[in-house]
PDB file of C-alpha atoms and ligand atoms in Angstrom:
ATOM      1  CA  MET A 128      70.745  80.656  99.811  1.00  0.00           C
ATOM      2  CA  ASP A 129      72.063  78.531  96.667  1.00  0.00           C
ATOM      3  CA  VAL A 130      75.668  78.523  95.537  1.00  0.00           C
ATOM      4  CA  ALA A 131      75.956  81.184  93.194  1.00  0.00           C
ATOM      5  CA  SER A 132      73.924  84.181  95.598  1.00  0.00           C
ATOM      6  CA  ARG A 133      76.500  82.383  98.677  1.00  0.00           C
ATOM      7  CA  PRO A 134      78.688  85.151  99.548  1.00  0.00           C
ATOM      8  CA  THR A 135      82.115  84.887 101.315  1.00  0.00           C
ATOM      9  CA  ALA A 136      84.273  85.555 104.545  1.00  0.00           C
ATOM     10  CA  LEU A 137      88.042  85.186 104.930  1.00  0.00           C
ATOM     11  CA  VAL A 138      88.108  84.935 108.407  1.00  0.00           C
ATOM     12  CA  THR A 139      91.376  84.679 109.746  1.00  0.00           C
ATOM     13  CA  GLY A 140      92.478  82.652 112.992  1.00  0.00           C
ATOM     14  CA  ALA A 141      90.072  80.133 112.810  1.00  0.00           C
ATOM     15  CA  SER A 142      91.332  77.258 113.828  1.00  0.00           C
ATOM     16  CA  ALA A 143      90.195  78.153 118.086  1.00  0.00           C
ATOM     17  CA  GLY A 144      88.694  80.498 119.709  1.00  0.00           C
ATOM     18  CA  ILE A 145      86.701  83.510 118.700  1.00  0.00           C
ATOM     19  CA  GLY A 146      87.270  82.703 114.994  1.00  0.00           C
ATOM     20  CA  GLU A 147      86.205  79.417 115.339  1.00  0.00           C
ATOM     21  CA  ALA A 148      82.878  80.365 116.846  1.00  0.00           C
ATOM     22  CA  LEU A 149      82.739  83.218 114.272  1.00  0.00           C
ATOM     23  CA  ALA A 150      83.886  80.810 111.357  1.00  0.00           C
ATOM     24  CA  ARG A 151      79.992  79.222 112.903  1.00  0.00           C
ATOM     25  CA  VAL A 152      78.162  82.368 112.698  1.00  0.00           C
ATOM     26  CA  VAL A 153      78.436  83.111 109.596  1.00  0.00           C
ATOM     27  CA  ALA A 154      78.489  80.077 107.239  1.00  0.00           C
ATOM     28  CA  ALA A 155      74.807  80.366 109.611  1.00  0.00           C
ATOM     29  CA  HIS A 156      73.932  83.352 107.955  1.00  0.00           C
ATOM     30  CA  GLY A 157      75.011  81.611 104.675  1.00  0.00           C
ATOM     31  CA  PHE A 158      77.951  82.692 103.895  1.00  0.00           C
ATOM     32  CA  ASP A 159      80.883  80.047 101.582  1.00  0.00           C
ATOM     33  CA  LEU A 160      83.729  80.651 103.753  1.00  0.00           C
ATOM     34  CA  VAL A 161      87.751  80.346 103.915  1.00  0.00           C
ATOM     35  CA  LEU A 162      88.962  79.680 107.532  1.00  0.00           C
ATOM     36  CA  ALA A 163      93.282  80.614 107.790  1.00  0.00           C
ATOM     37  CA  ALA A 164      95.821  80.406 110.834  1.00  0.00           C
ATOM     38  CA  ARG A 165      98.716  78.005 110.845  1.00  0.00           C
ATOM     39  CA  ARG A 166      96.942  75.392 112.263  1.00  0.00           C
ATOM     40  CA  GLU A 167      95.979  72.978 109.099  1.00  0.00           C
ATOM     41  CA  ASP A 168      94.495  69.975 111.085  1.00  0.00           C
ATOM     42  CA  ARG A 169      92.060  72.146 113.034  1.00  0.00           C
ATOM     43  CA  LEU A 170      91.720  74.259 110.118  1.00  0.00           C
ATOM     44  CA  ARG A 171      90.345  70.975 108.356  1.00  0.00           C
ATOM     45  CA  ALA A 172      88.193  69.934 110.434  1.00  0.00           C
ATOM     46  CA  LEU A 173      86.599  72.707 111.124  1.00  0.00           C
ATOM     47  CA  ALA A 174      85.475  73.114 107.236  1.00  0.00           C
ATOM     48  CA  ARG A 175      84.181  69.565 107.260  1.00  0.00           C
ATOM     49  CA  GLU A 176      82.211  70.457 109.608  1.00  0.00           C
ATOM     50  CA  LEU A 177      80.194  73.449 108.326  1.00  0.00           C
ATOM     51  CA  THR A 178      79.830  72.097 105.762  1.00  0.00           C
ATOM     52  CA  GLU A 179      78.303  68.862 106.354  1.00  0.00           C
ATOM     53  CA  ARG A 180      76.153  71.384 109.342  1.00  0.00           C
ATOM     54  CA  PHE A 181      75.424  74.428 107.604  1.00  0.00           C
ATOM     55  CA  GLN A 182      75.575  72.742 103.277  1.00  0.00           C
ATOM     56  CA  VAL A 183      78.652  76.342 102.596  1.00  0.00           C
ATOM     57  CA  ASP A 184      81.683  75.946 101.004  1.00  0.00           C
ATOM     58  CA  ALA A 185      84.290  75.719 103.639  1.00  0.00           C
ATOM     59  CA  ARG A 186      88.116  75.593 101.878  1.00  0.00           C
ATOM     60  CA  VAL A 187      91.056  76.005 104.136  1.00  0.00           C
ATOM     61  CA  LEU A 188      94.409  78.004 103.805  1.00  0.00           C
ATOM     62  CA  VAL A 189      97.530  77.548 105.676  1.00  0.00           C
ATOM     63  CA  ALA A 190      99.309  80.810 105.926  1.00  0.00           C
ATOM     64  CA  ASP A 191     101.299  82.386 109.441  1.00  0.00           C
ATOM     65  CA  LEU A 192     100.544  85.691 109.572  1.00  0.00           C
ATOM     66  CA  ALA A 193     104.396  86.950 110.593  1.00  0.00           C
ATOM     67  CA  ASP A 194     105.511  86.247 107.374  1.00  0.00           C
ATOM     68  CA  PRO A 195     105.324  89.400 105.816  1.00  0.00           C
ATOM     69  CA  THR A 196     103.821  87.863 102.565  1.00  0.00           C
ATOM     70  CA  ALA A 197     101.229  86.303 103.557  1.00  0.00           C
ATOM     71  CA  PRO A 198      98.222  89.293 102.784  1.00  0.00           C
ATOM     72  CA  ALA A 199      99.431  89.640  99.688  1.00  0.00           C
ATOM     73  CA  ARG A 200      99.370  85.074  99.009  1.00  0.00           C
ATOM     74  CA  ILE A 201      96.281  84.807 101.362  1.00  0.00           C
ATOM     75  CA  PHE A 202      94.410  87.221  98.481  1.00  0.00           C
ATOM     76  CA  GLU A 203      96.064  86.503  94.680  1.00  0.00           C
ATOM     77  CA  LYS A 204      94.760  82.705  96.248  1.00  0.00           C
ATOM     78  CA  CYS A 205      91.418  84.269  97.183  1.00  0.00           C
ATOM     79  CA  ARG A 206      90.926  85.535  93.370  1.00  0.00           C
ATOM     80  CA  ALA A 207      92.256  82.707  91.645  1.00  0.00           C
ATOM     81  CA  GLY A 208      89.603  80.739  93.258  1.00  0.00           C
ATOM     82  CA  GLY A 209      87.241  83.056  91.952  1.00  0.00           C
ATOM     83  CA  ARG A 210      86.453  83.734  95.299  1.00  0.00           C
ATOM     84  CA  ARG A 211      85.301  87.789  95.995  1.00  0.00           C
ATOM     85  CA  VAL A 212      85.909  88.260  99.868  1.00  0.00           C
ATOM     86  CA  ASP A 213      82.311  89.839 101.105  1.00  0.00           C
ATOM     87  CA  LEU A 214      83.044  89.752 104.632  1.00  0.00           C
ATOM     88  CA  LEU A 215      86.586  89.832 105.461  1.00  0.00           C
ATOM     89  CA  VAL A 216      87.736  88.741 109.918  1.00  0.00           C
ATOM     90  CA  ASN A 217      90.967  90.611 111.151  1.00  0.00           C
ATOM     91  CA  ASN A 218      90.506  87.938 113.423  1.00  0.00           C
ATOM     92  CA  ALA A 219      93.792  86.345 114.311  1.00  0.00           C
ATOM     93  CA  GLY A 220      96.287  87.521 117.171  1.00  0.00           C
ATOM     94  CA  TYR A 221      97.441  86.576 120.945  1.00  0.00           C
ATOM     95  CA  GLY A 222      99.679  87.809 123.485  1.00  0.00           C
ATOM     96  CA  LEU A 223     103.665  88.708 123.926  1.00  0.00           C
ATOM     97  CA  ALA A 224     102.853  88.550 128.586  1.00  0.00           C
ATOM     98  CA  GLY A 225     105.919  90.609 130.328  1.00  0.00           C
ATOM     99  CA  GLY A 226     107.296  93.948 130.020  1.00  0.00           C
ATOM    100  CA  PHE A 227     107.896  95.298 127.420  1.00  0.00           C
ATOM    101  CA  LEU A 228     111.926  95.175 127.324  1.00  0.00           C
ATOM    102  CA  ASP A 229     111.130  91.275 128.412  1.00  0.00           C
ATOM    103  CA  ALA A 230     110.074  90.147 124.657  1.00  0.00           C
ATOM    104  CA  THR A 231     113.376  90.579 121.810  1.00  0.00           C
ATOM    105  CA  TRP A 232     112.745  92.944 118.911  1.00  0.00           C
ATOM    106  CA  GLU A 233     112.376  90.379 116.420  1.00  0.00           C
ATOM    107  CA  GLU A 234     109.286  88.853 118.684  1.00  0.00           C
ATOM    108  CA  HIS A 235     107.876  92.474 118.784  1.00  0.00           C
ATOM    109  CA  ALA A 236     108.459  93.207 115.114  1.00  0.00           C
ATOM    110  CA  ARG A 237     106.567  89.423 114.307  1.00  0.00           C
ATOM    111  CA  PHE A 238     103.720  90.640 117.159  1.00  0.00           C
ATOM    112  CA  ILE A 239     103.327  93.602 115.307  1.00  0.00           C
ATOM    113  CA  GLN A 240     102.835  92.210 111.915  1.00  0.00           C
ATOM    114  CA  VAL A 241     100.481  90.289 112.424  1.00  0.00           C
ATOM    115  CA  MET A 242      98.520  92.316 115.552  1.00  0.00           C
ATOM    116  CA  MET A 243      98.091  94.613 112.895  1.00  0.00           C
ATOM    117  CA  THR A 244      99.972  95.318 109.806  1.00  0.00           C
ATOM    118  CA  SER A 245      98.702  91.836 107.833  1.00  0.00           C
ATOM    119  CA  ALA A 246      95.037  93.791 109.351  1.00  0.00           C
ATOM    120  CA  ALA A 247      95.495  96.581 107.842  1.00  0.00           C
ATOM    121  CA  GLU A 248      97.027  94.783 104.652  1.00  0.00           C
ATOM    122  CA  LEU A 249      93.657  92.323 103.961  1.00  0.00           C
ATOM    123  CA  THR A 250      91.731  94.870 104.808  1.00  0.00           C
ATOM    124  CA  TRP A 251      93.203  97.653 101.742  1.00  0.00           C
ATOM    125  CA  ARG A 252      93.386  94.631  99.794  1.00  0.00           C
ATOM    126  CA  PHE A 253      90.047  93.326  99.407  1.00  0.00           C
ATOM    127  CA  LEU A 254      88.468  96.740 100.228  1.00  0.00           C
ATOM    128  CA  PRO A 255      88.367  98.363  95.786  1.00  0.00           C
ATOM    129  CA  SER A 256      86.587  94.855  95.080  1.00  0.00           C
ATOM    130  CA  MET A 257      83.872  95.717  97.705  1.00  0.00           C
ATOM    131  CA  ILE A 258      82.902  98.666  97.134  1.00  0.00           C
ATOM    132  CA  GLU A 259      82.578  98.509  93.525  1.00  0.00           C
ATOM    133  CA  HIS A 260      80.174  95.688  94.870  1.00  0.00           C
ATOM    134  CA  ARG A 261      78.585  97.914  96.583  1.00  0.00           C
ATOM    135  CA  TYR A 262      79.266  95.159  99.481  1.00  0.00           C
ATOM    136  CA  GLY A 263      81.297  94.947 102.289  1.00  0.00           C
ATOM    137  CA  ARG A 264      81.090  94.275 105.773  1.00  0.00           C
ATOM    138  CA  ILE A 265      85.148  93.881 107.597  1.00  0.00           C
ATOM    139  CA  ILE A 266      85.006  92.952 111.363  1.00  0.00           C
ATOM    140  CA  ASN A 267      88.571  93.473 112.979  1.00  0.00           C
ATOM    141  CA  VAL A 268      88.562  91.811 115.992  1.00  0.00           C
ATOM    142  CA  ALA A 269      90.143  94.141 118.982  1.00  0.00           C
ATOM    143  CA  SER A 270      89.670  94.236 122.384  1.00  0.00           C
ATOM    144  CA  LEU A 271      88.454  96.155 125.526  1.00  0.00           C
ATOM    145  CA  ALA A 272      91.752  96.039 126.118  1.00  0.00           C
ATOM    146  CA  GLY A 273      92.035  99.151 122.978  1.00  0.00           C
ATOM    147  CA  LEU A 274      89.837 101.280 124.958  1.00  0.00           C
ATOM    148  CA  VAL A 275      90.292 101.063 128.403  1.00  0.00           C
ATOM    149  CA  PRO A 276      94.157 102.793 129.379  1.00  0.00           C
ATOM    150  CA  GLY A 277      97.616 101.015 128.690  1.00  0.00           C
ATOM    151  CA  SER A 278      98.803  98.575 131.415  1.00  0.00           C
ATOM    152  CA  ALA A 279     102.030  98.123 132.533  1.00  0.00           C
ATOM    153  CA  GLY A 280     102.437  94.396 131.068  1.00  0.00           C
ATOM    154  CA  HIS A 281     100.280  95.175 127.911  1.00  0.00           C
ATOM    155  CA  THR A 282     102.402  97.242 125.860  1.00  0.00           C
ATOM    156  CA  LEU A 283     101.596  96.598 122.483  1.00  0.00           C
ATOM    157  CA  TYR A 284      99.263  94.427 122.668  1.00  0.00           C
ATOM    158  CA  ALA A 285      96.946  97.536 123.738  1.00  0.00           C
ATOM    159  CA  ALA A 286      98.457  99.965 121.327  1.00  0.00           C
ATOM    160  CA  SER A 287      98.392  96.940 118.830  1.00  0.00           C
ATOM    161  CA  LYS A 288      94.172  96.759 119.704  1.00  0.00           C
ATOM    162  CA  ALA A 289      93.659 100.722 119.955  1.00  0.00           C
ATOM    163  CA  PHE A 290      95.368 100.636 116.148  1.00  0.00           C
ATOM    164  CA  LEU A 291      92.390  98.540 115.005  1.00  0.00           C
ATOM    165  CA  ILE A 292      89.924 100.704 116.804  1.00  0.00           C
ATOM    166  CA  LYS A 293      91.153 103.585 115.201  1.00  0.00           C
ATOM    167  CA  LEU A 294      91.592 101.779 111.348  1.00  0.00           C
ATOM    168  CA  SER A 295      87.753 100.921 112.170  1.00  0.00           C
ATOM    169  CA  GLU A 296      86.734 103.976 112.807  1.00  0.00           C
ATOM    170  CA  SER A 297      88.345 105.660 109.818  1.00  0.00           C
ATOM    171  CA  VAL A 298      87.856 103.331 107.491  1.00  0.00           C
ATOM    172  CA  ALA A 299      84.109 102.844 108.230  1.00  0.00           C
ATOM    173  CA  LEU A 300      83.556 106.739 107.625  1.00  0.00           C
ATOM    174  CA  GLU A 301      85.088 106.580 104.395  1.00  0.00           C
ATOM    175  CA  ASN A 302      83.551 103.752 103.080  1.00  0.00           C
ATOM    176  CA  ARG A 303      80.520 103.914 104.858  1.00  0.00           C
ATOM    177  CA  ARG A 304      78.246 105.631 101.510  1.00  0.00           C
ATOM    178  CA  HIS A 305      79.626 102.138  98.870  1.00  0.00           C
ATOM    179  CA  GLY A 306      77.496 100.048 100.882  1.00  0.00           C
ATOM    180  CA  VAL A 307      80.716  98.888 103.254  1.00  0.00           C
ATOM    181  CA  HIS A 308      80.270  98.506 107.347  1.00  0.00           C
ATOM    182  CA  VAL A 309      83.585  98.089 109.573  1.00  0.00           C
ATOM    183  CA  THR A 310      83.122  97.168 113.045  1.00  0.00           C
ATOM    184  CA  ALA A 311      86.181  97.542 115.798  1.00  0.00           C
ATOM    185  CA  LEU A 312      84.770  94.182 118.211  1.00  0.00           C
ATOM    186  CA  CYS A 313      86.115  94.973 122.140  1.00  0.00           C
ATOM    187  CA  PRO A 314      85.604  92.031 123.169  1.00  0.00           C
ATOM    188  CA  GLY A 315      86.912  91.906 126.965  1.00  0.00           C
ATOM    189  CA  PHE A 316      87.811  88.629 128.644  1.00  0.00           C
ATOM    190  CA  THR A 317      86.890  85.914 127.160  1.00  0.00           C
ATOM    191  CA  HIS A 318      87.042  82.132 127.041  1.00  0.00           C
ATOM    192  CA  THR A 319      89.339  80.931 123.959  1.00  0.00           C
ATOM    193  CA  GLU A 320      92.784  79.657 124.441  1.00  0.00           C
ATOM    194  CA  PHE A 321      94.013  82.832 124.281  1.00  0.00           C
ATOM    195  CA  HIS A 322      95.277  82.955 127.809  1.00  0.00           C
ATOM    196  CA  ASP A 323      97.066  79.498 127.821  1.00  0.00           C
ATOM    197  CA  VAL A 324      98.981  81.001 124.418  1.00  0.00           C
ATOM    198  CA  SER A 325     100.394  83.853 126.000  1.00  0.00           C
ATOM    199  CA  GLY A 326     101.416  81.733 129.664  1.00  0.00           C
ATOM    200  CA  THR A 327      98.978  83.652 131.261  1.00  0.00           C
ATOM    201  CA  ARG A 328      95.753  81.151 132.923  1.00  0.00           C
ATOM    202  CA  ASP A 329      97.104  81.539 135.959  1.00  0.00           C
ATOM    203  CA  LEU A 330      97.063  84.840 136.691  1.00  0.00           C
ATOM    204  CA  VAL A 331      93.804  85.387 135.227  1.00  0.00           C
ATOM    205  CA  SER A 332      91.916  82.263 136.214  1.00  0.00           C
ATOM    206  CA  HIS A 333      90.864  84.380 139.436  1.00  0.00           C
ATOM    207  CA  LEU A 334      89.216  86.891 137.996  1.00  0.00           C
ATOM    208  CA  PRO A 335      85.043  86.378 138.957  1.00  0.00           C
ATOM    209  CA  ALA A 336      83.015  85.028 136.304  1.00  0.00           C
ATOM    210  CA  TRP A 337      80.610  88.574 135.488  1.00  0.00           C
ATOM    211  CA  MET A 338      84.100  89.037 133.446  1.00  0.00           C
ATOM    212  CA  TRP A 339      84.441  86.624 131.259  1.00  0.00           C
ATOM    213  CA  MET A 340      82.140  84.993 128.306  1.00  0.00           C
ATOM    214  CA  ASP A 341      81.789  82.980 125.969  1.00  0.00           C
ATOM    215  CA  ALA A 342      83.058  82.962 122.206  1.00  0.00           C
ATOM    216  CA  GLU A 343      80.172  81.507 120.271  1.00  0.00           C
ATOM    217  CA  ARG A 344      78.416  85.159 122.304  1.00  0.00           C
ATOM    218  CA  VAL A 345      81.133  87.786 121.530  1.00  0.00           C
ATOM    219  CA  ALA A 346      80.707  86.426 117.778  1.00  0.00           C
ATOM    220  CA  ARG A 347      77.314  86.493 117.608  1.00  0.00           C
ATOM    221  CA  GLU A 348      76.990  90.111 118.921  1.00  0.00           C
ATOM    222  CA  GLY A 349      80.015  90.539 117.156  1.00  0.00           C
ATOM    223  CA  TYR A 350      78.094  89.582 113.332  1.00  0.00           C
ATOM    224  CA  ASP A 351      75.048  91.293 114.139  1.00  0.00           C
ATOM    225  CA  ALA A 352      76.699  94.491 115.909  1.00  0.00           C
ATOM    226  CA  VAL A 353      78.587  95.505 111.521  1.00  0.00           C
ATOM    227  CA  MET A 354      75.406  93.483 109.485  1.00  0.00           C
ATOM    228  CA  ARG A 355      73.949  96.984 111.516  1.00  0.00           C
ATOM    229  CA  GLY A 356      77.172  99.025 110.902  1.00  0.00           C
ATOM    230  CA  GLN A 357      78.179  99.686 114.466  1.00  0.00           C
ATOM    231  CA  ILE A 358      81.618 101.166 114.049  1.00  0.00           C
ATOM    232  CA  VAL A 359      82.993 100.260 117.187  1.00  0.00           C
ATOM    233  CA  TYR A 360      80.761  97.442 119.234  1.00  0.00           C
ATOM    234  CA  VAL A 361      81.263  95.975 122.764  1.00  0.00           C
ATOM    235  CA  PRO A 362      79.858  92.328 124.209  1.00  0.00           C
ATOM    236  CA  GLY A 363      77.958  92.722 127.676  1.00  0.00           C
ATOM    237  CA  ARG A 364      76.355  94.175 129.271  1.00  0.00           C
ATOM    238  CA  ALA A 365      80.210  94.368 131.874  1.00  0.00           C
ATOM    239  CA  ASN A 366      82.192  95.058 129.366  1.00  0.00           C
ATOM    240  CA  ARG A 367      80.260  97.767 128.472  1.00  0.00           C
ATOM    241  CA  THR A 368      79.824  98.786 131.629  1.00  0.00           C
ATOM    242  CA  ILE A 369      83.058  99.324 132.316  1.00  0.00           C
ATOM    243  CA  ALA A 370      83.521 101.092 128.968  1.00  0.00           C
ATOM    244  CA  LEU A 371      81.250 103.546 129.106  1.00  0.00           C
ATOM    245  CA  PHE A 372      83.184 104.341 133.488  1.00  0.00           C
ATOM    246  CA  ILE A 373      86.508 104.566 131.349  1.00  0.00           C
ATOM    247  CA  ARG A 374      84.874 107.602 129.202  1.00  0.00           C
ATOM    248  CA  LEU A 375      83.271 109.443 132.092  1.00  0.00           C
ATOM    249  CA  LEU A 376      85.626 109.007 134.438  1.00  0.00           C
ATOM    250  CA  PRO A 377      88.649 111.974 134.579  1.00  0.00           C
ATOM    251  CA  GLN A 378      92.059 109.981 133.337  1.00  0.00           C
ATOM    252  CA  ALA A 379      94.576 110.066 136.897  1.00  0.00           C
ATOM    253  CA  LEU A 380      91.770 108.359 138.336  1.00  0.00           C
ATOM    254  CA  MET A 381      91.581 106.439 135.559  1.00  0.00           C
ATOM    255  CA  MET A 382      95.296 105.214 135.256  1.00  0.00           C
ATOM    256  CA  SER A 383      95.448 104.724 139.089  1.00  0.00           C
ATOM    257  CA  ILE A 384      92.780 101.549 138.594  1.00  0.00           C
ATOM    258  CA  ALA A 385      94.544 100.565 135.513  1.00  0.00           C
ATOM    259  CA  ARG A 386      97.619 100.377 137.867  1.00  0.00           C
ATOM    260  CA  ARG A 387      95.546  98.425 140.288  1.00  0.00           C
ATOM    261  CA  GLN A 388      94.161  95.807 138.389  1.00  0.00           C
ATOM    262  CA  GLY A 389      96.815  95.615 136.401  1.00  0.00           C
ATOM    263  CA  ARG A 390      98.590  93.650 139.468  1.00  0.00           C
ATOM    264  CA  ARG A 391      96.027  91.495 138.870  1.00  0.00           C
ATOM    265  CA  PHE A 392      96.476  89.608 136.239  1.00  0.00           C
ATOM    266  CA  ARG A 393      99.658  91.103 134.110  1.00  0.00           C
ATOM    267  CA  LYS A 394     103.081  89.150 134.093  1.00  0.00           C
ATOM    268  CA  VAL A 395     104.543  92.286 134.811  1.00  0.00           C
ATOM    269  CA  ALA A 396     102.529  94.950 137.950  1.00  0.00           C
ATOM    270  CA  PRO A 397     103.848  98.725 138.412  1.00  0.00           C
TER     271      PRO A 397
HETATM  272  N1  NAP B 666      90.171  85.426 124.779  1.00  0.00           N
HETATM  273  C1  NAP B 666      89.983  87.115 125.640  1.00  0.00           C
HETATM  274  O1  NAP B 666      89.838  87.650 126.116  1.00  0.00           O
HETATM  275  C2  NAP B 666      90.110  88.206 123.169  1.00  0.00           C
HETATM  276  C3  NAP B 666      89.407  89.282 124.328  1.00  0.00           C
HETATM  277  C4  NAP B 666      89.156  90.652 123.875  1.00  0.00           C
HETATM  278  C5  NAP B 666      90.137  89.935 121.946  1.00  0.00           C
HETATM  279  N2  NAP B 666      90.545  89.596 122.511  1.00  0.00           N
HETATM  280  C6  NAP B 666      91.620  88.695 120.566  1.00  0.00           C
HETATM  281  O2  NAP B 666      90.239  88.017 119.796  1.00  0.00           O
HETATM  282  C7  NAP B 666      91.113  87.617 119.018  1.00  0.00           C
HETATM  283  C8  NAP B 666      91.651  86.503 119.182  1.00  0.00           C
HETATM  284  O3  NAP B 666      91.764  85.433 120.306  1.00  0.00           O
HETATM  285  P1  NAP B 666      91.121  84.004 121.009  1.00  0.00           P
HETATM  286  O4  NAP B 666      90.548  84.536 122.323  1.00  0.00           O
HETATM  287  O5  NAP B 666      90.058  83.436 119.860  1.00  0.00           O
HETATM  288  O6  NAP B 666      92.648  83.208 121.145  1.00  0.00           O
HETATM  289  P2  NAP B 666      92.460  81.783 120.857  1.00  0.00           P
HETATM  290  O7  NAP B 666      91.126  80.631 120.765  1.00  0.00           O
HETATM  291  O8  NAP B 666      94.798  82.012 121.366  1.00  0.00           O
HETATM  292  O9  NAP B 666      93.215  81.512 118.486  1.00  0.00           O
HETATM  293  C9  NAP B 666      93.503  82.565 118.086  1.00  0.00           C
HETATM  294  C10 NAP B 666      93.438  82.262 117.029  1.00  0.00           C
HETATM  295  O10 NAP B 666      94.100  83.363 115.835  1.00  0.00           O
HETATM  296  C11 NAP B 666      95.546  82.419 114.952  1.00  0.00           C
HETATM  297  N3  NAP B 666      97.224  83.364 115.073  1.00  0.00           N
HETATM  298  C12 NAP B 666      97.660  83.443 115.946  1.00  0.00           C
HETATM  299  N4  NAP B 666      98.706  83.979 115.381  1.00  0.00           N
HETATM  300  C13 NAP B 666      98.681  83.006 114.195  1.00  0.00           C
HETATM  301  C14 NAP B 666      99.492  83.812 113.256  1.00  0.00           C
HETATM  302  N5  NAP B 666     101.170  83.946 113.469  1.00  0.00           N
HETATM  303  N6  NAP B 666      99.306  83.554 112.182  1.00  0.00           N
HETATM  304  C15 NAP B 666      97.947  82.859 111.368  1.00  0.00           C
HETATM  305  N7  NAP B 666      96.916  83.303 112.428  1.00  0.00           N
HETATM  306  C16 NAP B 666      97.448  82.827 113.690  1.00  0.00           C
HETATM  307  C17 NAP B 666      96.086  80.987 115.950  1.00  0.00           C
HETATM  308  O11 NAP B 666      95.288  79.913 114.950  1.00  0.00           O
HETATM  309  P3  NAP B 666      97.239  78.884 114.877  1.00  0.00           P
HETATM  310  O12 NAP B 666      97.518  79.282 116.426  1.00  0.00           O
HETATM  311  O13 NAP B 666      96.524  77.613 114.756  1.00  0.00           O
HETATM  312  O14 NAP B 666      98.307  79.398 113.770  1.00  0.00           O
HETATM  313  C18 NAP B 666      94.442  80.703 116.559  1.00  0.00           C
HETATM  314  O15 NAP B 666      92.908  80.392 115.347  1.00  0.00           O
HETATM  315  C19 NAP B 666      92.577  87.826 118.971  1.00  0.00           C
HETATM  316  O16 NAP B 666      93.235  88.799 118.314  1.00  0.00           O
HETATM  317  C20 NAP B 666      92.671  87.998 120.764  1.00  0.00           C
HETATM  318  O17 NAP B 666      93.676  89.376 120.404  1.00  0.00           O
HETATM  319  C21 NAP B 666      90.573  87.413 122.372  1.00  0.00           C
END
């Protein structure tokens, strides 16, 4: 693809895990990239790798999405650099382990800002130019946790992922006629730094191998899903089977399963 015709993707949380893997997949498909996160050294190393491997233009944008001014600044920097974003990946995220009252409200407020508000605002800011150009792709990295019943020790995390799924559904239905596809990507347990950051590695290390996926596969399947216009996508056969059971089983039974599973891999168990 020549430079003039190359589309651009903005990936948040591109310094590790699923975001880093998505950046590689997107670059392999010929997108130029804007890579956003807090760790500049990691972003610069990835930008160098993508430029060399795929001959794309990869730029680094250091941003803390807990800062309420970050989405507007990201948007302005993309615009000032002449970047029209064709593919937006709202991926940055983390977990707050423990019960609802174990964190301060300031910690919860930062969490809500990163996990929900920033994703909604970036979508709102970048959507008009996608509509204008009759092409846009948005991947909101949600989670299987947004589809299963909430469990103890998972309060705002599961809620934030359910929010992303509902946001994706509505924005997708509103904008499909404008050539914009929106996908809520709902991975299950994925090998990344996520559980080290949230301090839950010990709890999840006993889970069987079939419950885990590689970030690379999640990213490949997520990219394919948004390109074909699938609105909610659960990567991996095992995760899809879990999602199917959730739809079929009575709620009381699901809550009792959630209670038992919660004891296995959350910091707070009923
Ligand atoms: N791993 C799983 O089992 C799993 C399952 C389902 C869904 N997910 C979701 O997948 C997404 C990616 O997580 P991951 O598993 O790839 O975890 P990860 O390896 O820990 O990567 C998280 C990414 O988010 C960025 N990030 C975190 N807080 C940020 C902030 N305040 N501002 C900007 N960037 C921030 C991190 O960058 P910096 O630290 O450099 O800022 C990093 O690039 C998350 O939304 C997560 O909820 C993960």
